[in-house]
PDB file of C-alpha atoms in Angstrom:
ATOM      1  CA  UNK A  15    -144.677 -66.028  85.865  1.00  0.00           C
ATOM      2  CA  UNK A  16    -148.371 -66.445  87.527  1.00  0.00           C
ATOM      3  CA  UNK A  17    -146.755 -66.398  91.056  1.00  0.00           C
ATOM      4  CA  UNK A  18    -144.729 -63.014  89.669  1.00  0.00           C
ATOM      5  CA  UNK A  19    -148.147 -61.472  88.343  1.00  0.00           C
ATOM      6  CA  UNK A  20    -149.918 -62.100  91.235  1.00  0.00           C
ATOM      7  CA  UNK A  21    -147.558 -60.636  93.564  1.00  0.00           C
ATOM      8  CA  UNK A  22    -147.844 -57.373  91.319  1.00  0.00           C
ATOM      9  CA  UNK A  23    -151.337 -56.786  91.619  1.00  0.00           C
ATOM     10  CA  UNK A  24    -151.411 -57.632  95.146  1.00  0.00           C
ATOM     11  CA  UNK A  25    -148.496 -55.002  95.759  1.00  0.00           C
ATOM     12  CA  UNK A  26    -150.784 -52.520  93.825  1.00  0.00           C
ATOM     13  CA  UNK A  27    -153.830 -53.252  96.243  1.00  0.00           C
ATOM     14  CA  UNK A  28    -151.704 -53.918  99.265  1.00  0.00           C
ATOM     15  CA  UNK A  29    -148.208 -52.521  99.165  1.00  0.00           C
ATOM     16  CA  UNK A  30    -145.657 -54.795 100.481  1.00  0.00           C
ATOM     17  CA  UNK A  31    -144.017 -54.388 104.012  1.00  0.00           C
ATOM     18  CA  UNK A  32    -140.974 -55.781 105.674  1.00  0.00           C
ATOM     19  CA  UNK A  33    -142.406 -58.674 107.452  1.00  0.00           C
ATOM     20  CA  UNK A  34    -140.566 -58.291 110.593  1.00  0.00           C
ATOM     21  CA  UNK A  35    -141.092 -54.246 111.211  1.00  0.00           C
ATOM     22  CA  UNK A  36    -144.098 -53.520 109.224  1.00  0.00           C
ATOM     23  CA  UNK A  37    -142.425 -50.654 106.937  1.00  0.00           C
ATOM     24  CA  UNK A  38    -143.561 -50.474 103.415  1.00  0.00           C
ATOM     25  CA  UNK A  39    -140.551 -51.890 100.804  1.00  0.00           C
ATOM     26  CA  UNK A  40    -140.549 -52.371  97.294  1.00  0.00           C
ATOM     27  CA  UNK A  41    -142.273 -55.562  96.080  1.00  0.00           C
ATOM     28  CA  UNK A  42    -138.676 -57.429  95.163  1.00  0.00           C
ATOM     29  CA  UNK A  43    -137.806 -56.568  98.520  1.00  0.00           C
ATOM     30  CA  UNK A  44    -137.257 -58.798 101.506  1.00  0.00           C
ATOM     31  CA  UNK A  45    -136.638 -56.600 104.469  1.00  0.00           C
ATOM     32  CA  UNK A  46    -136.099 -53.463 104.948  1.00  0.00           C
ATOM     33  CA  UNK A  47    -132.567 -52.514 104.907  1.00  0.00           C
ATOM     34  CA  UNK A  48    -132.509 -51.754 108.971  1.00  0.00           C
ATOM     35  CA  UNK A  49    -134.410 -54.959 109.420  1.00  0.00           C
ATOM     36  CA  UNK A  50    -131.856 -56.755 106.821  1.00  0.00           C
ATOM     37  CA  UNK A  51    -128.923 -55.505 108.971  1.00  0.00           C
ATOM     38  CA  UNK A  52    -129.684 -56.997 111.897  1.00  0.00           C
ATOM     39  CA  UNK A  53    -130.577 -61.046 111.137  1.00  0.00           C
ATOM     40  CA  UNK A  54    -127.850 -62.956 111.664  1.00  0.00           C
ATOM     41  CA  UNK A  55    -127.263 -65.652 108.993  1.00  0.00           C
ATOM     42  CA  UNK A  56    -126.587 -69.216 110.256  1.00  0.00           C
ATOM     43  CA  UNK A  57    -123.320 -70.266 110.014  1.00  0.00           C
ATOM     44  CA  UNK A  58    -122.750 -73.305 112.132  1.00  0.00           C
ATOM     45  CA  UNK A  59    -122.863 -77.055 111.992  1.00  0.00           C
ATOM     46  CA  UNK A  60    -125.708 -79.150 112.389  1.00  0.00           C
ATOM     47  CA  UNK A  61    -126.121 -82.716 111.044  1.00  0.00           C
ATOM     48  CA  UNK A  62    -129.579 -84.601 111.040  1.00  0.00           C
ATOM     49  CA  UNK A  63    -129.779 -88.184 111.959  1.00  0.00           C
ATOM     50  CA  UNK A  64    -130.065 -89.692 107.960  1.00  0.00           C
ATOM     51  CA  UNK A  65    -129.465 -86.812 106.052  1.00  0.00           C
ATOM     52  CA  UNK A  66    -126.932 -86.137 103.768  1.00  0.00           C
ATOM     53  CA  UNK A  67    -126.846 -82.347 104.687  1.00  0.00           C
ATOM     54  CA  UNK A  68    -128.536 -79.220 106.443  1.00  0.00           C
ATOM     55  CA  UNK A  69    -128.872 -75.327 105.169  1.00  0.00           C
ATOM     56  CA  UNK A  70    -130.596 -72.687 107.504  1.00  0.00           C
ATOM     57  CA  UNK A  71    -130.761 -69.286 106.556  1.00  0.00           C
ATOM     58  CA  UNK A  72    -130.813 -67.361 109.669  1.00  0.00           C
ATOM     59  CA  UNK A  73    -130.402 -67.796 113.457  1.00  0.00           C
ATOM     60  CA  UNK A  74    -133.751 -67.784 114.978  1.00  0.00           C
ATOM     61  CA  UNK A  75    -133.576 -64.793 117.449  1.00  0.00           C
ATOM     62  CA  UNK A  76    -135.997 -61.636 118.415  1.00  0.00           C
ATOM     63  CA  UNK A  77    -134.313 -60.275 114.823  1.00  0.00           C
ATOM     64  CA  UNK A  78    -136.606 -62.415 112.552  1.00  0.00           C
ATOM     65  CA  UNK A  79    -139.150 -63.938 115.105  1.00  0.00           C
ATOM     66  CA  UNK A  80    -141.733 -61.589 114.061  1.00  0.00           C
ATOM     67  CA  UNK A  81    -141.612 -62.689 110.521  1.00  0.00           C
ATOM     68  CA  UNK A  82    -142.255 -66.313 111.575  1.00  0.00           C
ATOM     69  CA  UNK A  83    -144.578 -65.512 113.828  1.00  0.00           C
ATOM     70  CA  UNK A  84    -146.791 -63.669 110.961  1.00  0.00           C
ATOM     71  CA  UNK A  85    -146.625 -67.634 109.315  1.00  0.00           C
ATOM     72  CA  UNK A  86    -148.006 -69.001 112.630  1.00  0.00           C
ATOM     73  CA  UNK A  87    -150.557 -66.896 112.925  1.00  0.00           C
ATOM     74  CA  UNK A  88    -152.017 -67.155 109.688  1.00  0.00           C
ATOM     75  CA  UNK A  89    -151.355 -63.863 108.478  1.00  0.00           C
ATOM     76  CA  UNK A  90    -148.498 -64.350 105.954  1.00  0.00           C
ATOM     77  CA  UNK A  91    -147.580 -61.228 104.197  1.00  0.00           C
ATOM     78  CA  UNK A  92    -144.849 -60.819 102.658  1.00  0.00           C
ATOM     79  CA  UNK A  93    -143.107 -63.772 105.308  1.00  0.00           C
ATOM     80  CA  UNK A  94    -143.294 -66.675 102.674  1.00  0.00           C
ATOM     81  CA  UNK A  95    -141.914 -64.370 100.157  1.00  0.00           C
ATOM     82  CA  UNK A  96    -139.237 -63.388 102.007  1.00  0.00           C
ATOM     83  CA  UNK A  97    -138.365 -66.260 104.298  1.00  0.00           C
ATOM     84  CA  UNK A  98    -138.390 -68.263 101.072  1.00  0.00           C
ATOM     85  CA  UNK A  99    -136.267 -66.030  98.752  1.00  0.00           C
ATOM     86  CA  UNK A 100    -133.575 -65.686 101.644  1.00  0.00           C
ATOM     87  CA  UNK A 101    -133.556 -69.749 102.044  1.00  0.00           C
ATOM     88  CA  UNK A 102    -133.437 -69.993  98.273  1.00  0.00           C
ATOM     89  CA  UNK A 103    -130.324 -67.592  97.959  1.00  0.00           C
ATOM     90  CA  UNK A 104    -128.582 -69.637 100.681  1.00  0.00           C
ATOM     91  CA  UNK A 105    -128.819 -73.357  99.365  1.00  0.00           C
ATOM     92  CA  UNK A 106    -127.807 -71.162  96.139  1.00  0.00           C
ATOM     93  CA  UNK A 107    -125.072 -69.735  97.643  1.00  0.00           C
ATOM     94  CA  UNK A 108    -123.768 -73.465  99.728  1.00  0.00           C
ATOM     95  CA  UNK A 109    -124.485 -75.313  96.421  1.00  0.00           C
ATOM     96  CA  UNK A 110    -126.471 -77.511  97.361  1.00  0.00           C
ATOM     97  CA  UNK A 111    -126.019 -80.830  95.472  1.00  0.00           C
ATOM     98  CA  UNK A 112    -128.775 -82.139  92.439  1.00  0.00           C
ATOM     99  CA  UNK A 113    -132.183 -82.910  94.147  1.00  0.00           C
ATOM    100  CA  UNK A 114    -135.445 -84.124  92.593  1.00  0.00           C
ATOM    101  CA  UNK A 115    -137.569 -82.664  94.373  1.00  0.00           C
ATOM    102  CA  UNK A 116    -138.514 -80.359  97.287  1.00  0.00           C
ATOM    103  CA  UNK A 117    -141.328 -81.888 100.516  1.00  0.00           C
ATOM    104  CA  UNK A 118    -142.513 -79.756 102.428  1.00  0.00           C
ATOM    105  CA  UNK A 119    -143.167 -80.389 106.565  1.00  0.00           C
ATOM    106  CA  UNK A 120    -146.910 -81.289 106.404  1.00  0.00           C
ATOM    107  CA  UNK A 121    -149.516 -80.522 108.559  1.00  0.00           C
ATOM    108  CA  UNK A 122    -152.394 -82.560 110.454  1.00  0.00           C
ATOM    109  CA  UNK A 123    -155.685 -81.679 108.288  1.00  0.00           C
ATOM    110  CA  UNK A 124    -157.588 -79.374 111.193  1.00  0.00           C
ATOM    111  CA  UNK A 125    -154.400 -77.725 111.965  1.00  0.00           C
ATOM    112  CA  UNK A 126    -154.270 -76.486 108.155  1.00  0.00           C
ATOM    113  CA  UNK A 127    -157.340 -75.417 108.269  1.00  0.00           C
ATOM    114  CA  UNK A 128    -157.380 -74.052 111.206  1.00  0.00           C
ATOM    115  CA  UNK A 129    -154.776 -71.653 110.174  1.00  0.00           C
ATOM    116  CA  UNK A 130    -155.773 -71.381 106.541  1.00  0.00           C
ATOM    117  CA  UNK A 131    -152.586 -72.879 104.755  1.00  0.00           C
ATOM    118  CA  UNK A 132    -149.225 -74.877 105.425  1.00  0.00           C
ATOM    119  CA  UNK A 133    -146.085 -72.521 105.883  1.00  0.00           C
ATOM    120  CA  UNK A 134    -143.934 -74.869 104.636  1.00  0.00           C
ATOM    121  CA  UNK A 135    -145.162 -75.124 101.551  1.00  0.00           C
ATOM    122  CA  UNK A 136    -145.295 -71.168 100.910  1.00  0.00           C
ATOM    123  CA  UNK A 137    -142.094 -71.266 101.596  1.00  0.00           C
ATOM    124  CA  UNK A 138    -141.151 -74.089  99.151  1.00  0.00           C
ATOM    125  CA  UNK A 139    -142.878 -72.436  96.259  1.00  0.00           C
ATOM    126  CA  UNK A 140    -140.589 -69.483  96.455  1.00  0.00           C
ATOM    127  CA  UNK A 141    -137.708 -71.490  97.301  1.00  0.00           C
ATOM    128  CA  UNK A 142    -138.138 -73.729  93.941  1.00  0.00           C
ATOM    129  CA  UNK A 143    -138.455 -70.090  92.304  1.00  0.00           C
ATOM    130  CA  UNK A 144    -135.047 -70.038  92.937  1.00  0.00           C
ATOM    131  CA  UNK A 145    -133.494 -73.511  92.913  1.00  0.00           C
ATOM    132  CA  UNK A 146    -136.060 -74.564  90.214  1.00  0.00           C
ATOM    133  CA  UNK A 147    -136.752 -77.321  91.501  1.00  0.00           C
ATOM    134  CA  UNK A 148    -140.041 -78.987  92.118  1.00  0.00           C
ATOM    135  CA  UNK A 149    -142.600 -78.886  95.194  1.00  0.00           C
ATOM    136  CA  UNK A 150    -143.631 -82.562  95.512  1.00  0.00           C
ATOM    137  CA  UNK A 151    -146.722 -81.690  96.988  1.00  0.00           C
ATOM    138  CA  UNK A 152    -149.160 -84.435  99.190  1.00  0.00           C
ATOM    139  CA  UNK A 153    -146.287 -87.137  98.817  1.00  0.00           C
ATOM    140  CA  UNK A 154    -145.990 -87.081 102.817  1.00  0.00           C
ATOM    141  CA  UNK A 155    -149.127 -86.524 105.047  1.00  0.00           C
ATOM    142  CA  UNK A 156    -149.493 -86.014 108.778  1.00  0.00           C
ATOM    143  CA  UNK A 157    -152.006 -88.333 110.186  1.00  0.00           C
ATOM    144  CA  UNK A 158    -152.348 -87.876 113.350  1.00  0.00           C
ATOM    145  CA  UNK A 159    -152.271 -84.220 115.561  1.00  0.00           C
ATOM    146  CA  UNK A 160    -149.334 -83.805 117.651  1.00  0.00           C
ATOM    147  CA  UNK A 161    -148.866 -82.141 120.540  1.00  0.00           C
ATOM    148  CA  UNK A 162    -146.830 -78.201 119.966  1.00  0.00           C
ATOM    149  CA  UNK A 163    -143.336 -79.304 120.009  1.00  0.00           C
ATOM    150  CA  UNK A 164    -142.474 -75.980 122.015  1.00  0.00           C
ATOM    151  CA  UNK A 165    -143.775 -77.746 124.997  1.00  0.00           C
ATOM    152  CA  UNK A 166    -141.447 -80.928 124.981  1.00  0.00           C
ATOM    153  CA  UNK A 167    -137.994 -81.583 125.562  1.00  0.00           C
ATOM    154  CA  UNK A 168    -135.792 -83.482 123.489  1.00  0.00           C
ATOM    155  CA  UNK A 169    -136.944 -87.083 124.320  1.00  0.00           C
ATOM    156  CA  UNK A 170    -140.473 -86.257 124.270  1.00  0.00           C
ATOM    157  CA  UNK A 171    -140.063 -84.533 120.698  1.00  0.00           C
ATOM    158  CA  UNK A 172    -138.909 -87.698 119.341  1.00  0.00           C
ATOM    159  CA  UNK A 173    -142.021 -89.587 121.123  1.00  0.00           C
ATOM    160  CA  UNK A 174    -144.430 -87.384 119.873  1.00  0.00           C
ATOM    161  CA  UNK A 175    -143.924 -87.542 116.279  1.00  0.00           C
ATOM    162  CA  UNK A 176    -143.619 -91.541 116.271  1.00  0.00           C
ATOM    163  CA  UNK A 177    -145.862 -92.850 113.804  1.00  0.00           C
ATOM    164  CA  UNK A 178    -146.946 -89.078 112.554  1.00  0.00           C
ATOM    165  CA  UNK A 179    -146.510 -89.253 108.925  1.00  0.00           C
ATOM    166  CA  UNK A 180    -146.947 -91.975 106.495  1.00  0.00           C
ATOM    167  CA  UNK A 181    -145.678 -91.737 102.338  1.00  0.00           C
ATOM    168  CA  UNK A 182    -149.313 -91.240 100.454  1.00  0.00           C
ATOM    169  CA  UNK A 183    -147.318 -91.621  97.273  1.00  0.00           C
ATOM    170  CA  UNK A 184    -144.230 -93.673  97.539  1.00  0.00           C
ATOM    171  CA  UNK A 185    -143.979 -93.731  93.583  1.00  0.00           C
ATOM    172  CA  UNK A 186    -142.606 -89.570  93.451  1.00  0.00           C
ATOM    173  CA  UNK A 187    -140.416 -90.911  96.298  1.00  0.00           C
ATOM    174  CA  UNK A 188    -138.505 -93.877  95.019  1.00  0.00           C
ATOM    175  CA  UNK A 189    -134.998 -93.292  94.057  1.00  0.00           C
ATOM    176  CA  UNK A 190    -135.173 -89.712  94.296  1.00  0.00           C
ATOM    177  CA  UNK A 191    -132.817 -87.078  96.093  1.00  0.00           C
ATOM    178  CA  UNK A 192    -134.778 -84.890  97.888  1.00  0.00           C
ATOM    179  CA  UNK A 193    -135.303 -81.876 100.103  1.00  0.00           C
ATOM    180  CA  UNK A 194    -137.068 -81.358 103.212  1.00  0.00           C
ATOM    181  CA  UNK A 195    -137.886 -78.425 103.985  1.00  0.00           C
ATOM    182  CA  UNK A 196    -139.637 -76.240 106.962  1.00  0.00           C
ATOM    183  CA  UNK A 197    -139.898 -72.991 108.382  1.00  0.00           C
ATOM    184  CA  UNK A 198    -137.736 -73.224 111.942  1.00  0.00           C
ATOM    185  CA  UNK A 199    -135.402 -75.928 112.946  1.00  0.00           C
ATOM    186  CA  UNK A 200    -134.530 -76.626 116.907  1.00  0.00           C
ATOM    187  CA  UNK A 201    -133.665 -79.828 117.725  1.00  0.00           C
ATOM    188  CA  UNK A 202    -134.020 -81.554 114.195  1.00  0.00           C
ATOM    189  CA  UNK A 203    -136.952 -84.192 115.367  1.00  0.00           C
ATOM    190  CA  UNK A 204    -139.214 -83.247 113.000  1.00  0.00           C
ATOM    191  CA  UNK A 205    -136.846 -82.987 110.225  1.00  0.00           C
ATOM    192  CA  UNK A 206    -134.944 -86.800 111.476  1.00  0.00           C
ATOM    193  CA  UNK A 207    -137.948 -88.489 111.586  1.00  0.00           C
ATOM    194  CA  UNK A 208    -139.256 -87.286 108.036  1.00  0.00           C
ATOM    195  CA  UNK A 209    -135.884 -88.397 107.009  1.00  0.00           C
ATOM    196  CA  UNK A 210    -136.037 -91.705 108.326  1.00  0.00           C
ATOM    197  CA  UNK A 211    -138.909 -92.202 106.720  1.00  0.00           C
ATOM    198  CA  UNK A 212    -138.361 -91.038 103.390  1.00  0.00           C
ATOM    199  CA  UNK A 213    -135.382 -93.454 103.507  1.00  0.00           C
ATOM    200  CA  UNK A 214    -137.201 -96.021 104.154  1.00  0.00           C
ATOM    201  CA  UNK A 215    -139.755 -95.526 101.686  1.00  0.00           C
ATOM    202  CA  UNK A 216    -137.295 -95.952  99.090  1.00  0.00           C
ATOM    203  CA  UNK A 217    -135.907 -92.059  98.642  1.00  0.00           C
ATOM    204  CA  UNK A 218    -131.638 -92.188  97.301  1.00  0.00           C
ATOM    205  CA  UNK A 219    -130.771 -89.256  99.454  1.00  0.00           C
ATOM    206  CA  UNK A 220    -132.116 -86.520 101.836  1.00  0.00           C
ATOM    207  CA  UNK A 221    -131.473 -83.002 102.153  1.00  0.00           C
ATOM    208  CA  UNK A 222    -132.882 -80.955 105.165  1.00  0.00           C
ATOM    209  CA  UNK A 223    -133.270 -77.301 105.033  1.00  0.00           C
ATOM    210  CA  UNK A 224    -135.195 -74.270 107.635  1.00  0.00           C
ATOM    211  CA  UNK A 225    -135.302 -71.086 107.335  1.00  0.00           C
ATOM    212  CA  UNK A 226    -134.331 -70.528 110.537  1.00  0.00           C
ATOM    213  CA  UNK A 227    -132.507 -72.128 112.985  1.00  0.00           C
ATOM    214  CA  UNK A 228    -132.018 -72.095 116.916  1.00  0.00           C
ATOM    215  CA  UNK A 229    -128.684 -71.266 117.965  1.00  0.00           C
ATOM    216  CA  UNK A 230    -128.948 -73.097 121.092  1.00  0.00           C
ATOM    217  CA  UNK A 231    -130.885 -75.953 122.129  1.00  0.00           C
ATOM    218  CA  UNK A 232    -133.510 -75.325 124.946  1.00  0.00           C
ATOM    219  CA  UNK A 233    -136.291 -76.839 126.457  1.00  0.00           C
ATOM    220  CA  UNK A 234    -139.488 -75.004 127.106  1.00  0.00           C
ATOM    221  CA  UNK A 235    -138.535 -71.546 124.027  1.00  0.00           C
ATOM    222  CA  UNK A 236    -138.066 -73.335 120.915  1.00  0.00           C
ATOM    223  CA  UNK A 237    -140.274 -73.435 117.969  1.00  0.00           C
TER     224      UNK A 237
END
């Protein structure tokens, strides 16, 4: 209801625009409908290393790039919103199975301030809008910075998050099914090694979820 007031008074100050052309739309709104037409929904298989299941909303192409890229610029807009309502729908839509609780990807300390806020976690709180199910918020924390995952291949994804996050709160972990969630999905190294170590802190099941994910696997233009 707070999140739903806000958004209203906001809209009144700042009227809402498709995140991915700029073109005003009603505050419900996601997209505009000639934006809407053209993302293409993910529909293929991808399994990561632990988990018990993955959902993606969309294929990550030039289509919805622009709305993502709002996120990683630290501009937002109506991209959380949107990004979130559309993964919500979908895990609605796949039924996805009884979870606890929803993590969001975390970020290294400077690199949330730097850019003013975690996507991930925008994202979540519209996404357990429309699951209802809870954010479990500061259970996970980065520890360390990383180096931009863009910029590695496979391998050296994998090396570079090693020893990245630790469990700050193993008690909302233990014996819960849960859902990871995060705002683009490429080669799943991010997402496997949360996994792994969610399992190993004592979590019953994982679920992995992106809004958007590559439909093929390259080296030096993924997110």
């Amino acid at each position: 209801m707070k999140n739903n007031l806000i958004k209203c008074i906001l809209h009144l100050l700042y009227p809402t625009r498709c995140p991915v052309c700029g073109t005003f739309i009603g505050i419900s709104d996601k997209f505009c409908p000639e934006c809407s037409e053209k993302l293409a929904p993910f529909t293929g298989a991808f399994a990561i290393d632990g988990a018990a299941g993955f959902y993606a909303s969309f294929v990550y192409d030039e289509n919805i790039s622009p709305a993502v890229i709002l996120l990683k610029k630290g501009i937002c807009g109506n991209a959380d919103y949107a990004l979130g309502q559309a993964l919500g729908e979908k895990l609605t839509e796949c039924g996805l199975p009884h979870i606890d609780g929803i993590i969001p990807v975390p970020m290294y300390s400077a690199d949330r301030r730097r850019r003013g806020y975690n996507q991930a976690e925008l994202i979540a709180r519209h996404v357990s809008e429309v699951i209802s199910v809870p954010v479990i918020k500061n259970a996970v924390v980065k520890k360390k910075a990383t180096e931009q995952q863009k910029m590695l291949s496979g391998q050296e994804r994998r090396e570079n998050l090693k020893g990245a996050f630790y469990v700050k709160a193993p008690e909302l972990i233990k014996g819960k099914s849960l859902l990871i969630l995060d705002d683009v999905c490429t080669t799943g190294s991010t997402l496997s090694e949360l996994t792994k170590l969610l399992i190993s802190s004592g979590a019953k099941e994982i679920f992995c979820a992106a809004c958007c994910k590559t439909e093929h696997r390259t080296e030096h233009k993924e997110m």
